[in-house]
Short mmCIF file of C-alpha atoms and ligand atoms in Angstrom, two decimals:
data_model
loop_
_atom_site.label_atom_id
_atom_site.label_comp_id
_atom_site.label_asym_id
_atom_site.label_seq_id
_atom_site.Cartn_x
_atom_site.Cartn_y
_atom_site.Cartn_z
CA MET A 1 7.25 15.50 23.96
CA ARG A 2 9.56 12.41 22.36
CA ASP A 3 9.94 12.70 18.64
CA LEU A 4 9.58 9.46 17.09
CA SER A 5 10.48 10.12 14.11
CA ALA A 6 13.33 12.29 14.33
CA ASP A 7 16.56 9.82 14.02
CA ARG A 8 14.47 7.16 11.79
CA ALA A 9 14.22 6.42 8.32
CA GLU A 10 10.76 8.05 6.98
CA ASP A 11 8.88 5.97 4.68
CA LYS A 12 6.43 8.56 2.51
CA CYS A 13 6.81 6.46 -0.73
CA GLY A 14 5.12 5.26 -3.63
CA VAL A 15 4.44 1.48 -4.33
CA VAL A 16 3.32 -0.86 -6.45
CA GLY A 17 2.71 -4.50 -7.29
CA ILE A 18 2.28 -6.66 -10.49
CA SER A 19 0.88 -9.88 -11.57
CA SER A 20 0.67 -10.52 -15.32
CA ASP A 21 1.20 -13.03 -18.07
CA GLU A 22 4.26 -10.84 -19.53
CA ASN A 23 7.63 -9.98 -18.35
CA VAL A 24 6.52 -7.10 -15.85
CA ALA A 25 10.21 -5.36 -15.31
CA SER A 26 9.30 -2.65 -17.79
CA TYR A 27 5.98 -2.01 -16.60
CA LEU A 28 6.80 -1.70 -13.26
CA TYR A 29 9.31 0.85 -14.05
CA ALA A 30 7.01 3.63 -15.83
CA SER A 31 4.51 2.95 -12.30
CA LEU A 32 7.49 4.12 -10.65
CA ARG A 33 7.92 6.93 -13.28
CA ILE A 34 4.17 7.45 -12.76
CA LEU A 35 4.42 8.11 -9.30
CA GLN A 36 7.36 9.55 -8.92
CA HIS A 37 6.24 12.69 -7.09
CA ARG A 38 6.05 10.13 -4.00
CA GLY A 39 9.41 9.82 -3.86
CA GLN A 40 12.31 10.99 -5.68
CA ASN A 41 15.45 9.78 -3.12
CA SER A 42 15.88 6.30 -4.68
CA ALA A 43 13.68 3.46 -6.70
CA GLY A 44 13.86 -0.26 -6.53
CA ILE A 45 12.09 -3.44 -8.49
CA ALA A 46 11.99 -6.66 -7.14
CA VAL A 47 10.91 -9.23 -9.61
CA SER A 48 10.25 -12.91 -8.63
CA SER A 49 11.78 -15.03 -12.09
CA ASP A 50 10.13 -18.63 -10.69
CA GLN A 51 8.36 -19.81 -7.15
CA GLU A 52 10.83 -19.67 -4.95
CA THR A 53 13.75 -16.60 -6.59
CA ILE A 54 13.37 -12.96 -6.29
CA LYS A 55 15.96 -10.25 -7.48
CA ALA A 56 15.92 -6.82 -7.11
CA VAL A 57 17.42 -4.18 -8.34
CA ARG A 58 17.88 -0.62 -6.58
CA GLY A 59 19.36 2.36 -6.27
CA MET A 60 19.70 5.97 -5.27
CA GLY A 61 18.26 8.72 -7.59
CA LEU A 62 15.16 8.73 -9.78
CA ALA A 63 13.81 6.00 -11.29
CA HIS A 64 15.13 6.63 -14.44
CA GLU A 65 18.56 7.15 -13.07
CA VAL A 66 18.44 3.77 -11.52
CA PHE A 67 17.34 1.72 -14.36
CA ASN A 68 18.42 1.24 -17.91
CA ALA A 69 17.50 -1.33 -20.77
CA GLU A 70 20.56 -3.59 -19.40
CA ASN A 71 19.90 -3.99 -15.74
CA LEU A 72 15.97 -3.78 -16.59
CA SER A 73 16.18 -6.75 -19.29
CA SER A 74 18.05 -8.50 -16.32
CA LEU A 75 14.42 -8.59 -14.22
CA THR A 76 12.83 -11.34 -15.91
CA GLY A 77 9.61 -12.74 -14.46
CA ARG A 78 5.70 -12.37 -14.25
CA SER A 79 5.37 -11.25 -10.96
CA GLY A 80 6.77 -8.13 -9.50
CA ILE A 81 6.49 -5.00 -7.05
CA GLY A 82 7.89 -1.65 -7.17
CA HIS A 83 8.96 1.64 -4.36
CA VAL A 84 10.14 4.57 -4.60
CA ARG A 85 11.45 6.56 -1.93
CA TYR A 86 10.37 9.92 -0.28
CA PRO A 87 13.75 12.06 0.46
CA THR A 88 14.45 13.72 3.98
CA THR A 89 17.80 14.74 5.17
CA GLY A 90 19.88 12.38 6.59
CA ASP A 91 18.69 9.20 6.05
CA ASP A 92 19.79 8.65 2.52
CA MET A 93 21.94 5.16 2.55
CA LEU A 94 21.60 2.79 0.58
CA GLU A 95 20.64 -0.02 3.27
CA ASN A 96 16.60 1.88 3.31
CA VAL A 97 16.38 1.58 0.31
CA GLN A 98 13.47 -0.57 -0.74
CA PRO A 99 11.98 -2.98 -1.75
CA LEU A 100 13.93 -5.00 1.35
CA VAL A 101 14.24 -9.19 -0.18
CA LEU A 102 14.88 -11.92 2.55
CA SER A 103 14.88 -15.41 1.83
CA SER A 104 12.54 -17.90 3.87
CA GLY A 105 11.67 -21.61 4.46
CA VAL A 106 8.88 -21.06 1.79
CA GLY A 107 11.28 -19.26 -0.83
CA ASP A 108 12.04 -15.28 -1.21
CA VAL A 109 9.84 -12.43 0.54
CA ALA A 110 10.30 -8.85 -0.61
CA LEU A 111 8.37 -5.59 1.09
CA ALA A 112 7.94 -2.16 -0.69
CA HIS A 113 6.65 -0.28 2.05
CA ASN A 114 4.64 3.50 2.40
CA GLY A 115 4.15 4.93 5.14
CA ASP A 116 5.29 4.75 8.99
CA ILE A 117 4.91 1.93 12.20
CA VAL A 118 4.35 4.31 15.07
CA ASN A 119 5.01 1.36 17.43
CA SER A 120 8.10 0.47 15.84
CA GLU A 121 10.57 1.12 18.16
CA ARG A 122 9.09 -0.70 21.02
CA LEU A 123 8.42 -4.08 18.99
CA ARG A 124 11.66 -3.34 17.66
CA GLU A 125 13.57 -3.61 21.59
CA LYS A 126 11.86 -6.48 22.06
CA LEU A 127 12.47 -8.45 19.46
CA GLU A 128 16.08 -7.46 20.30
CA ASP A 129 15.92 -9.17 23.19
CA GLU A 130 14.38 -11.84 22.29
CA GLY A 131 18.15 -12.42 20.24
CA TRP A 132 16.66 -10.89 16.88
CA ALA A 133 19.56 -8.60 15.32
CA PHE A 134 18.76 -5.82 12.72
CA PHE A 135 20.57 -4.41 9.66
CA SER A 136 19.22 -1.91 9.31
CA THR A 137 17.09 1.09 11.21
CA THR A 138 13.93 0.96 8.76
CA ASP A 139 9.81 0.33 9.87
CA THR A 140 10.28 -2.29 6.66
CA GLU A 141 13.05 -4.43 8.12
CA LEU A 142 11.11 -5.07 11.25
CA VAL A 143 7.97 -5.42 9.49
CA ILE A 144 9.32 -8.57 6.76
CA ARG A 145 11.66 -10.23 9.24
CA MET A 146 7.95 -10.50 11.65
CA ILE A 147 6.63 -11.69 8.48
CA VAL A 148 9.46 -14.03 7.47
CA ASN A 149 9.28 -15.43 11.15
CA GLU A 150 6.08 -16.16 10.86
CA LEU A 151 6.55 -18.22 7.49
CA LYS A 152 8.60 -20.77 9.68
CA ASP A 153 5.86 -22.05 11.41
CA LEU A 154 3.05 -21.34 8.88
CA ILE A 155 2.50 -22.54 5.07
CA ASP A 156 -0.17 -19.97 5.01
CA PRO A 157 1.03 -17.16 3.08
CA VAL A 158 -1.82 -15.36 4.32
CA LYS A 159 -2.26 -16.17 8.22
CA ALA A 160 1.66 -15.68 8.31
CA VAL A 161 1.26 -12.23 7.41
CA ARG A 162 -2.26 -11.67 9.70
CA ASN A 163 -0.23 -12.61 12.77
CA ALA A 164 2.63 -10.25 11.49
CA LEU A 165 0.51 -6.90 11.03
CA LYS A 166 -1.50 -8.20 14.35
CA ARG A 167 1.86 -6.22 16.36
CA ILE A 168 1.96 -3.52 14.19
CA GLU A 169 0.65 0.25 14.66
CA GLY A 170 0.26 2.76 12.04
CA GLY A 171 -0.62 4.14 9.06
CA TYR A 172 0.99 1.62 6.17
CA ALA A 173 0.02 0.62 2.56
CA PHE A 174 2.52 -2.55 1.63
CA THR A 175 3.10 -4.30 -1.76
CA LEU A 176 4.72 -7.72 -0.71
CA MET A 177 5.94 -11.02 -2.06
CA ILE A 178 6.57 -14.11 -0.89
CA GLY A 179 8.24 -16.34 -3.85
CA SER A 180 6.18 -15.53 -6.87
CA LYS A 181 2.58 -14.37 -5.04
CA VAL A 182 2.38 -10.46 -5.21
CA PHE A 183 0.00 -8.93 -2.49
CA GLY A 184 -1.86 -5.91 -1.66
CA ILE A 185 -1.86 -4.25 1.86
CA ARG A 186 -3.64 -1.67 3.70
CA ASP A 187 -3.60 -0.64 7.15
CA PRO A 188 -6.49 -1.19 9.21
CA LEU A 189 -8.07 2.61 9.26
CA GLY A 190 -7.03 3.10 5.52
CA ILE A 191 -4.41 6.11 6.59
CA ARG A 192 -2.77 5.40 3.44
CA PRO A 193 -4.04 5.11 -0.40
CA LEU A 194 -3.30 1.70 -1.97
CA VAL A 195 -5.95 0.71 -4.75
CA LEU A 196 -6.66 -1.88 -6.70
CA GLY A 197 -6.54 -1.91 -11.07
CA ARG A 198 -6.26 -4.10 -14.06
CA ILE A 199 -3.92 -3.53 -16.70
CA PRO A 200 -2.84 -5.54 -19.88
CA GLY A 201 -2.25 -8.85 -19.10
CA GLY A 202 -2.38 -9.02 -15.59
CA PHE A 203 -3.77 -6.68 -12.33
CA ALA A 204 -1.92 -4.74 -10.11
CA VAL A 205 -1.98 -2.39 -6.63
CA ALA A 206 -0.37 0.44 -5.86
CA SER A 207 -0.23 4.24 -4.41
CA GLU A 208 -2.52 5.82 -6.78
CA SER A 209 -4.93 5.24 -9.34
CA VAL A 210 -3.04 6.88 -11.86
CA VAL A 211 -0.72 4.22 -12.63
CA PHE A 212 -3.14 2.32 -14.34
CA GLU A 213 -4.59 4.59 -16.42
CA MET A 214 -1.09 5.20 -17.44
CA LEU A 215 -0.47 2.15 -18.45
CA GLY A 216 -3.32 1.05 -20.42
CA GLY A 217 -5.61 -0.49 -17.57
CA SER A 218 -8.28 0.87 -15.15
CA LEU A 219 -9.02 1.75 -11.61
CA ILE A 220 -11.33 -1.20 -10.42
CA ARG A 221 -11.62 0.05 -6.37
CA ASP A 222 -9.78 1.11 -3.90
CA VAL A 223 -7.82 -1.73 -1.11
CA GLN A 224 -10.13 -1.60 1.76
CA PRO A 225 -8.90 -0.79 5.09
CA GLY A 226 -8.07 -3.64 6.62
CA GLU A 227 -7.59 -5.89 3.78
CA ILE A 228 -5.24 -8.43 1.99
CA VAL A 229 -5.35 -8.26 -1.83
CA GLU A 230 -3.34 -11.40 -4.03
CA LEU A 231 -3.00 -10.98 -7.07
CA THR A 232 -3.07 -13.67 -10.15
CA THR A 233 -3.12 -13.10 -13.69
CA GLU A 234 -6.45 -13.81 -14.26
CA ASP A 235 -8.21 -12.47 -11.23
CA TYR A 236 -7.74 -11.16 -7.47
CA VAL A 237 -8.17 -12.47 -4.25
CA SER A 238 -9.19 -10.35 -1.13
CA TYR A 239 -8.74 -11.80 2.19
CA SER A 240 -10.84 -8.76 4.29
CA ALA A 241 -10.30 -8.44 8.00
CA PRO A 242 -13.68 -7.81 9.75
CA SER A 243 -14.98 -4.50 9.29
CA LEU A 244 -14.71 -1.94 12.02
CA GLY A 245 -16.09 0.56 10.24
CA GLU A 246 -13.41 2.98 10.71
CA LYS A 247 -11.50 4.94 8.45
CA ALA A 248 -9.21 7.84 8.70
CA ASN A 249 -7.84 9.08 5.14
CA CYS A 250 -4.75 10.88 4.98
CA MET A 251 -6.42 14.19 4.39
CA PHE A 252 -2.92 15.67 3.17
CA GLU A 253 -2.87 13.09 0.10
CA TYR A 254 -5.93 15.19 -1.15
CA VAL A 255 -4.69 18.50 -0.38
CA TYR A 256 -0.77 18.07 -1.47
CA PHE A 257 0.61 14.56 -2.09
CA ALA A 258 -0.98 12.69 -4.69
CA ARG A 259 -1.15 13.74 -8.52
CA PRO A 260 -4.44 15.78 -9.23
CA ASP A 261 -5.73 12.83 -12.01
CA SER A 262 -5.48 10.55 -9.49
CA VAL A 263 -8.10 8.65 -7.38
CA ILE A 264 -8.21 8.34 -3.97
CA ASP A 265 -11.32 6.32 -1.66
CA GLY A 266 -13.70 7.44 -4.54
CA ARG A 267 -12.61 11.03 -5.07
CA SER A 268 -10.89 12.46 -7.41
CA VAL A 269 -7.64 14.42 -6.25
CA PHE A 270 -8.29 17.44 -9.00
CA ASP A 271 -12.17 17.95 -7.58
CA VAL A 272 -11.30 17.94 -4.29
CA ARG A 273 -8.47 21.21 -4.65
CA VAL A 274 -10.83 22.38 -6.84
CA GLU A 275 -12.81 22.46 -3.67
CA VAL A 276 -10.93 23.39 -1.60
CA GLY A 277 -10.06 26.66 -3.70
CA ARG A 278 -13.67 27.29 -3.51
CA MET A 279 -14.23 27.19 0.12
CA LEU A 280 -11.50 29.43 0.44
CA ALA A 281 -12.71 31.98 -1.33
CA LYS A 282 -16.05 31.16 0.68
CA GLU A 283 -14.74 31.24 3.78
CA ARG A 284 -11.81 34.15 3.59
CA PRO A 285 -12.56 36.47 0.78
CA VAL A 286 -10.53 39.15 -0.40
CA GLU A 287 -10.63 42.22 -3.28
CA ALA A 288 -7.43 41.49 -5.51
CA ASP A 289 -6.84 42.21 -9.31
CA VAL A 290 -5.32 39.04 -9.96
CA VAL A 291 -4.51 35.00 -8.61
CA ILE A 292 -1.20 33.91 -8.77
CA PRO A 293 -0.70 29.77 -8.11
CA VAL A 294 2.31 28.93 -6.26
CA PRO A 295 3.58 26.53 -9.35
CA ASP A 296 2.86 23.59 -9.33
CA SER A 297 0.95 22.71 -5.50
CA GLY A 298 -1.30 25.84 -5.66
CA ARG A 299 -2.06 25.33 -9.08
CA THR A 300 -5.37 23.34 -8.74
CA HIS A 301 -6.73 25.22 -5.36
CA ALA A 302 -6.63 28.23 -7.95
CA ILE A 303 -8.58 27.53 -10.23
CA GLY A 304 -11.97 27.31 -7.50
CA PHE A 305 -10.88 30.03 -6.29
CA CYS A 306 -10.68 32.24 -9.42
CA GLU A 307 -14.41 30.36 -10.41
CA GLU A 308 -15.91 30.96 -7.05
CA SER A 309 -14.32 34.86 -6.48
CA GLY A 310 -14.51 35.86 -10.31
CA ILE A 311 -10.65 37.33 -9.65
CA PRO A 312 -8.30 36.58 -13.22
CA MET A 313 -5.38 33.86 -12.46
CA SER A 314 -2.37 34.84 -13.91
CA GLU A 315 1.14 33.29 -14.33
CA GLY A 316 2.66 35.21 -12.20
CA LEU A 317 5.39 32.99 -11.03
CA MET A 318 7.67 31.05 -13.39
CA LYS A 319 9.29 27.57 -11.67
CA ASN A 320 12.51 25.85 -12.76
CA ARG A 321 11.72 22.62 -12.90
CA PHE A 322 14.84 21.83 -12.53
CA VAL A 323 16.20 22.60 -9.92
CA GLU A 324 15.34 20.49 -6.40
CA ARG A 325 12.93 20.44 -4.48
CA THR A 326 13.51 22.98 -1.33
CA PHE A 327 11.10 21.03 1.54
CA ILE A 328 14.34 18.68 2.01
CA LEU A 329 17.79 20.46 1.76
CA PRO A 330 19.08 20.52 5.49
CA ASP A 331 19.29 24.32 6.77
CA GLN A 332 16.97 27.18 6.22
CA LYS A 333 19.82 29.16 4.22
CA ALA A 334 19.85 26.71 1.50
CA ARG A 335 16.28 25.92 1.10
CA GLU A 336 15.50 30.16 0.85
CA ALA A 337 18.47 30.34 -1.85
CA GLY A 338 16.74 27.39 -3.24
CA VAL A 339 13.60 29.07 -3.22
CA ARG A 340 15.06 31.98 -5.06
CA MET A 341 16.48 29.71 -7.64
CA LYS A 342 13.04 28.07 -8.50
CA LEU A 343 10.28 30.69 -8.56
CA ASN A 344 10.98 33.72 -10.48
CA PRO A 345 7.86 36.48 -10.69
CA ILE A 346 6.39 37.71 -13.83
CA ARG A 347 6.55 41.88 -13.08
CA SER A 348 4.21 42.71 -15.98
CA VAL A 349 1.78 40.66 -14.47
CA ILE A 350 2.21 41.49 -11.03
CA LYS A 351 3.00 45.28 -11.06
CA GLY A 352 0.74 47.45 -9.66
CA LYS A 353 -1.54 44.88 -8.99
CA ARG A 354 -3.04 42.99 -5.40
CA VAL A 355 -2.70 39.95 -5.70
CA VAL A 356 -3.57 37.09 -4.04
CA ILE A 357 -1.26 34.04 -3.36
CA ILE A 358 -2.41 30.36 -3.47
CA ASP A 359 -0.75 27.11 -2.34
CA ASP A 360 -2.00 24.47 -0.60
CA SER A 361 0.18 24.55 2.71
CA ILE A 362 2.86 25.94 4.60
CA VAL A 363 4.88 24.25 6.72
CA ARG A 364 7.98 26.29 8.58
CA GLY A 365 6.83 29.33 6.17
CA THR A 366 10.18 29.59 4.30
CA THR A 367 8.23 29.14 0.65
CA MET A 368 5.82 31.67 1.36
CA ARG A 369 7.95 34.06 3.38
CA GLN A 370 10.53 34.27 0.56
CA ILE A 371 6.98 34.49 -2.37
CA VAL A 372 5.44 37.59 -0.44
CA GLN A 373 9.43 38.91 -0.86
CA MET A 374 9.51 38.53 -4.48
CA VAL A 375 5.93 39.06 -5.34
CA ARG A 376 6.12 42.57 -3.33
CA GLU A 377 9.97 43.43 -4.84
CA ALA A 378 8.19 42.37 -8.05
CA GLY A 379 5.39 45.63 -8.01
CA ALA A 380 2.16 44.39 -5.42
CA THR A 381 0.51 46.91 -4.63
CA GLU A 382 -0.47 43.91 -1.56
CA VAL A 383 -0.64 40.48 -1.39
CA HIS A 384 -2.52 38.35 0.14
CA VAL A 385 -2.02 34.47 0.94
CA ARG A 386 -5.05 31.77 1.30
CA ILE A 387 -3.63 28.36 1.50
CA GLY A 388 -5.51 24.92 1.21
CA CYS A 389 -4.56 23.58 4.44
CA PRO A 390 -5.70 24.38 7.49
CA ARG A 391 -2.80 25.21 9.82
CA ILE A 392 0.09 22.37 10.64
CA ILE A 393 0.47 22.61 14.43
CA ALA A 394 1.68 19.28 15.27
CA PRO A 395 3.85 15.70 13.44
CA CYS A 396 2.78 13.35 11.26
CA TYR A 397 3.47 10.02 12.46
CA TYR A 398 1.83 8.47 9.56
CA GLY A 399 4.62 8.65 6.86
CA ILE A 400 4.02 12.70 5.78
CA ASP A 401 7.38 14.14 6.48
CA MET A 402 6.25 16.93 9.12
CA LYS A 403 8.09 16.01 11.64
CA THR A 404 8.59 18.36 14.69
CA ARG A 405 6.56 20.97 16.37
CA ASN A 406 9.16 23.60 16.71
CA GLN A 407 9.33 23.39 12.72
CA PHE A 408 5.73 24.79 12.07
CA ILE A 409 5.39 28.20 11.62
CA ALA A 410 2.05 27.77 13.02
CA THR A 411 3.33 26.80 16.40
CA GLY A 412 2.71 29.28 19.12
CA ARG A 413 1.62 31.75 16.74
CA THR A 414 -1.69 33.29 15.44
CA GLU A 415 -2.69 33.85 11.96
CA ALA A 416 -2.34 37.46 12.41
CA GLU A 417 1.34 36.85 13.57
CA ILE A 418 2.18 34.12 10.66
CA ALA A 419 0.57 36.95 8.25
CA LYS A 420 3.35 39.20 9.91
CA GLU A 421 5.67 36.63 9.80
CA ILE A 422 5.62 35.64 5.86
CA THR A 423 5.46 39.89 5.37
CA ALA A 424 1.60 39.38 3.80
CA ASP A 425 -1.07 42.12 4.01
CA SER A 426 -3.37 39.65 4.85
CA LEU A 427 -3.53 35.38 5.66
CA GLY A 428 -6.72 33.08 5.23
CA TYR A 429 -6.28 29.12 6.09
CA ILE A 430 -9.24 27.35 5.16
CA SER A 431 -10.42 25.98 8.01
CA ILE A 432 -10.89 22.47 9.64
CA GLU A 433 -14.64 22.01 8.78
CA GLY A 434 -13.93 23.35 5.20
CA LEU A 435 -11.34 20.75 4.55
CA VAL A 436 -13.55 18.25 5.05
CA LYS A 437 -16.41 19.45 3.29
CA ALA A 438 -14.45 19.90 0.28
CA ILE A 439 -13.04 16.19 0.85
CA GLY A 440 -16.89 15.42 1.15
CA SER A 441 -16.44 12.52 3.75
CA LYS A 442 -16.82 12.33 7.21
CA HIS A 443 -14.88 14.44 9.68
CA ALA A 444 -14.27 10.64 11.96
CA GLU A 445 -12.91 9.36 8.28
CA LEU A 446 -10.36 11.21 7.65
CA CYS A 447 -6.84 11.59 9.28
CA LEU A 448 -6.10 15.12 9.82
CA GLY A 449 -3.40 14.36 12.78
CA CYS A 450 -1.26 17.32 11.60
CA VAL A 451 -4.15 20.09 11.99
CA THR A 452 -5.86 18.88 14.74
CA ALA A 453 -3.00 17.12 17.37
CA GLU A 454 -5.52 14.38 17.68
CA TYR A 455 -4.51 11.03 16.22
CA PRO A 456 -6.64 8.02 14.94
CA THR A 457 -3.75 5.14 16.87
CA ARG A 458 -2.22 5.23 19.85
CA VAL A 459 0.86 7.56 19.68
CA PRO A 460 3.18 7.87 23.03
CA GLY A 461 2.72 11.18 24.24
CA GLU A 462 -0.44 12.69 22.01
CA ARG A 463 -3.66 12.60 21.75
CA MET A 464 -6.15 9.68 20.06
CA ARG A 465 -9.41 10.81 18.22
CA PHE A 466 -11.35 7.63 19.11
CA GLN A 467 -12.64 5.89 21.77
CA ARG A 468 -11.78 2.97 21.29
CA SER A 469 -7.78 1.88 22.10
CA ILE A 470 -6.02 0.09 19.15
CA GLU A 471 -5.93 -2.99 21.61
CA SER A 472 -9.40 -3.81 21.77
CA TYR A 473 -9.09 -3.28 18.04
CA SER A 474 -6.19 -6.15 17.77
CA GLU A 475 -8.42 -8.18 20.06
CA SER A 476 -11.31 -7.87 17.67
CA GLN A 477 -9.66 -9.10 15.23
CA ILE A 478 -7.64 -11.87 16.48
CA ARG A 479 -10.71 -13.29 17.85
CA HIS A 480 -12.32 -13.18 13.92
CA GLU A 481 -8.78 -14.30 13.03
CA VAL A 482 -10.18 -16.58 11.12
CA ALA A 483 -9.88 -14.72 7.57
CA THR A 484 -12.43 -14.58 5.57
CA ARG A 485 -12.18 -15.11 2.46
CA VAL A 486 -14.16 -13.02 -0.39
CA ASP A 487 -14.17 -14.24 -3.46
CA ALA A 488 -13.39 -11.18 -5.88
CA ARG A 489 -13.66 -13.16 -8.94
CA ILE A 490 -13.84 -11.28 -11.60
CA ASP A 491 -14.74 -11.46 -15.55
CA SER A 492 -11.69 -11.15 -17.58
P1 5GP B 501 7.91 25.46 3.95
O1 5GP B 501 8.31 25.90 2.52
O2 5GP B 501 6.29 26.21 4.90
O3 5GP B 501 8.43 24.63 4.94
O4 5GP B 501 6.84 24.35 2.87
C1 5GP B 501 5.39 24.92 2.25
C2 5GP B 501 5.54 24.20 0.53
O5 5GP B 501 6.33 22.49 0.98
C3 5GP B 501 4.17 24.58 0.16
O6 5GP B 501 4.89 24.85 -1.43
C4 5GP B 501 3.98 22.87 -0.36
O7 5GP B 501 3.23 22.91 -1.16
C5 5GP B 501 5.56 21.98 -0.13
N1 5GP B 501 5.12 20.63 0.59
C6 5GP B 501 4.46 21.09 2.03
N2 5GP B 501 4.55 19.49 2.36
C7 5GP B 501 5.71 18.86 1.77
C8 5GP B 501 6.24 17.79 1.83
O8 5GP B 501 5.80 16.88 2.93
N3 5GP B 501 7.39 17.57 1.30
C9 5GP B 501 7.63 18.65 0.14
N4 5GP B 501 8.06 18.06 -0.69
N5 5GP B 501 7.03 19.81 0.39
C10 5GP B 501 6.16 19.80 0.69
MG1 MG B 502 4.65 24.13 -2.99
#
């Protein structure tokens, strides 16, 4: 199978967009710090100083490494967008740093993107045949160029955006600025999350609801699948696509990616993880003396596991927060050494005990194999592993950093073989149905591509989950193309 994403920039990221009656730069900066877990590779903010001009500051690193009092004060304007970009190896070039800004006939346009466009290569080739030249390899450039191109002939920005979106397939959440107008856009199946909220002085869209809360505002609702929301200081206006009643929310947001204090599609991520832990204890019970979560990704799941099983939890692994993320290190040796640098067992908790280790997920198995060995060396008599995500067996094409089948430890192995591989006495993954139940959604309303190898959109070489093809989807969207302007004015 062709690996669609290996040579492309990944876009698993955090996005935010704000329209306010105050200067927005400091709110955007705070938002990026709140969303920092969604991307540590680069950060950027774009604000519109007047109706037409957009100014951006972007750089490599964490938000607080990129921004300082000086460059933040150079960003004056009442509307803006921000982006944190997820680190993957090989593509950390400044050209890929977002938001991207281009000029158009109706003023500057800026775009921040979370997700992946599945048909971007085909589209790019087509456009190159038509004489377009691209300066980066990102989906983001493709999309912003298509929007700018539509703006040539159309003055209605929403129509222009719709026309551009009609051609793309995949999972995406965009924050977009056209001049000083700010928009939030979510893909037609709601694969990537995007929420709408109130903040002091205005309105915002962001990848996660925790942003509004921490800025002193509140969540209003999720941006609906296929919806375009325009923000103003006094209200927001929703331009809804005709609903097809289909959804495919990414389950990995609940399992790992989002912060537990966020609410996605009406469900608290914390509550879901606790429920996953409970379900895991029911489905895969084990006799043991102590439950040890892998910090920090397994903590919330462990709470539910302990509640259900009655086994006490303890802090058996200490994490050095200042060591870089091992998941993204380029080679296996570096990843293994990284885990050792990051985690250390507490012997007095572990010695002589039957231990259950809980983590959110196993991808390559590097982390868990190291942890099991560490815990055994610290004197555990038995080491059992329980995992809050079903076996990851297939790539994600919508922006999660799980790319090729041969990197997954679960590929071609039974659970017992994986247990052996990570040197555990027993291993239990939550079942797919167990996870679906814990999320509290319907199977058909989740994207489970990485655990079922069935995808909610057409992906070359992969099975598609829905009977309906994305083309028929697009056609029906075209038929209803006149955007239904739903007035969503609310009292402020
Ligand atoms: P593995 O070592 O099996 O390759 O990765 C699993 C570990 O990485 C788990 O501890 C999980 O919390 C974390 N993890 C899973 N998916 C991702 C991801 O997309 N990015 C990062 N940074 N960590 C991940
Ligand atoms: Mg982890």
